[in-house]
Amino acid sequence: MMSETDILPEIRDVLELDKTIHEPARLAILALLLSVDSADFTWLMRQTGLTQGNLSAHLGKLDAAGLVAIEKGYQGKRPKTILRITPSGAERLNVQAKALIRFLGLIDIRPSRGRRS
């Protein structure tokens, strides 16, 4: 019988990934926000290819988790939403990225071999 101590740390870490961050759209949003000081909603929507409603839903989850800051205002008479990754969001994203990098290091990528019949 295998004990918890027998599990490779890289496997354990990937199984314990933060699912709030690991969802592909939210991972992309956080990575983009980490690369800029701030971003407006429209720019982020174009960069991710998400619909307005889908992006809003993901941002709501990230905001509730304390990973992004959302600032709503106006530019002239038009509404404008500015988004930033929080320090906590940046730290949690970095922890997640390091765990993924360690996990991917376990994969031995080999050229595909033709199947023999």
mmCIF file with all atom_site columns, C-alpha atoms in Angstrom, residues 2 9 13-14 16 18 21 23 31 35 40 48 54-55 60 63 72 77 87-88 94 99 101 107 109 111 116-117:
data_model
loop_
_atom_site.group_PDB
_atom_site.id
_atom_site.type_symbol
_atom_site.label_atom_id
_atom_site.label_alt_id
_atom_site.label_comp_id
_atom_site.label_asym_id
_atom_site.label_entity_id
_atom_site.label_seq_id
_atom_site.pdbx_PDB_ins_code
_atom_site.Cartn_x
_atom_site.Cartn_y
_atom_site.Cartn_z
_atom_site.occupancy
_atom_site.B_iso_or_equiv
_atom_site.pdbx_formal_charge
_atom_site.auth_seq_id
_atom_site.auth_comp_id
_atom_site.auth_asym_id
_atom_site.auth_atom_id
_atom_site.pdbx_PDB_model_num
ATOM 1  C CA . MET A 1 2   ? 1.320   3.417  -0.989  1.00 0.00 ? 2   MET A CA 1
ATOM 2  C CA . PRO A 1 9   ? 6.115   16.143 -4.442  1.00 0.00 ? 9   PRO A CA 1
ATOM 3  C CA . ASP A 1 13  ? 1.667   19.856 -5.837  1.00 0.00 ? 13  ASP A CA 1
ATOM 4  C CA . VAL A 1 14  ? -0.090  19.617 -9.200  1.00 0.00 ? 14  VAL A CA 1
ATOM 5  C CA . GLU A 1 16  ? -3.281  20.624 -5.071  1.00 0.00 ? 16  GLU A CA 1
ATOM 6  C CA . ASP A 1 18  ? -5.494  26.403 -6.827  1.00 0.00 ? 18  ASP A CA 1
ATOM 7  C CA . ILE A 1 21  ? -6.301  30.236 -10.721 1.00 0.00 ? 21  ILE A CA 1
ATOM 8  C CA . GLU A 1 23  ? -9.048  27.436 -14.815 1.00 0.00 ? 23  GLU A CA 1
ATOM 9  C CA . ALA A 1 31  ? -0.889  36.180 -16.725 1.00 0.00 ? 31  ALA A CA 1
ATOM 10 C CA . SER A 1 35  ? 2.516   41.617 -17.585 1.00 0.00 ? 35  SER A CA 1
ATOM 11 C CA . ASP A 1 40  ? -8.962  48.166 -19.266 1.00 0.00 ? 40  ASP A CA 1
ATOM 12 C CA . THR A 1 48  ? -8.345  36.730 -24.162 1.00 0.00 ? 48  THR A CA 1
ATOM 13 C CA . ASN A 1 54  ? -17.689 35.409 -19.669 1.00 0.00 ? 54  ASN A CA 1
ATOM 14 C CA . LEU A 1 55  ? -14.885 37.840 -18.825 1.00 0.00 ? 55  LEU A CA 1
ATOM 15 C CA . GLY A 1 60  ? -15.916 38.397 -10.424 1.00 0.00 ? 60  GLY A CA 1
ATOM 16 C CA . ASP A 1 63  ? -12.027 39.655 -7.418  1.00 0.00 ? 63  ASP A CA 1
ATOM 17 C CA . LYS A 1 72  ? -14.946 51.248 -12.189 1.00 0.00 ? 72  LYS A CA 1
ATOM 18 C CA . LYS A 1 77  ? -19.444 59.846 -20.369 1.00 0.00 ? 77  LYS A CA 1
ATOM 19 C CA . PRO A 1 87  ? 0.105   41.576 -4.812  1.00 0.00 ? 87  PRO A CA 1
ATOM 20 C CA . SER A 1 88  ? -1.584  38.451 -3.432  1.00 0.00 ? 88  SER A CA 1
ATOM 21 C CA . ASN A 1 94  ? 3.897   32.626 -9.167  1.00 0.00 ? 94  ASN A CA 1
ATOM 22 C CA . ALA A 1 99  ? 4.384   24.018 -9.256  1.00 0.00 ? 99  ALA A CA 1
ATOM 23 C CA . ILE A 1 101 ? 7.047   23.963 -14.041 1.00 0.00 ? 101 ILE A CA 1
ATOM 24 C CA . ILE A 1 107 ? 7.398   14.597 -18.432 1.00 0.00 ? 107 ILE A CA 1
ATOM 25 C CA . ILE A 1 109 ? 8.892   14.278 -24.182 1.00 0.00 ? 109 ILE A CA 1
ATOM 26 C CA . PRO A 1 111 ? 9.464   12.034 -30.604 1.00 0.00 ? 111 PRO A CA 1
ATOM 27 C CA . ARG A 1 116 ? 3.740   -1.167 -35.940 1.00 0.00 ? 116 ARG A CA 1
ATOM 28 C CA . SER A 1 117 ? 0.880   -3.353 -36.970 1.00 0.00 ? 117 SER A CA 1
#
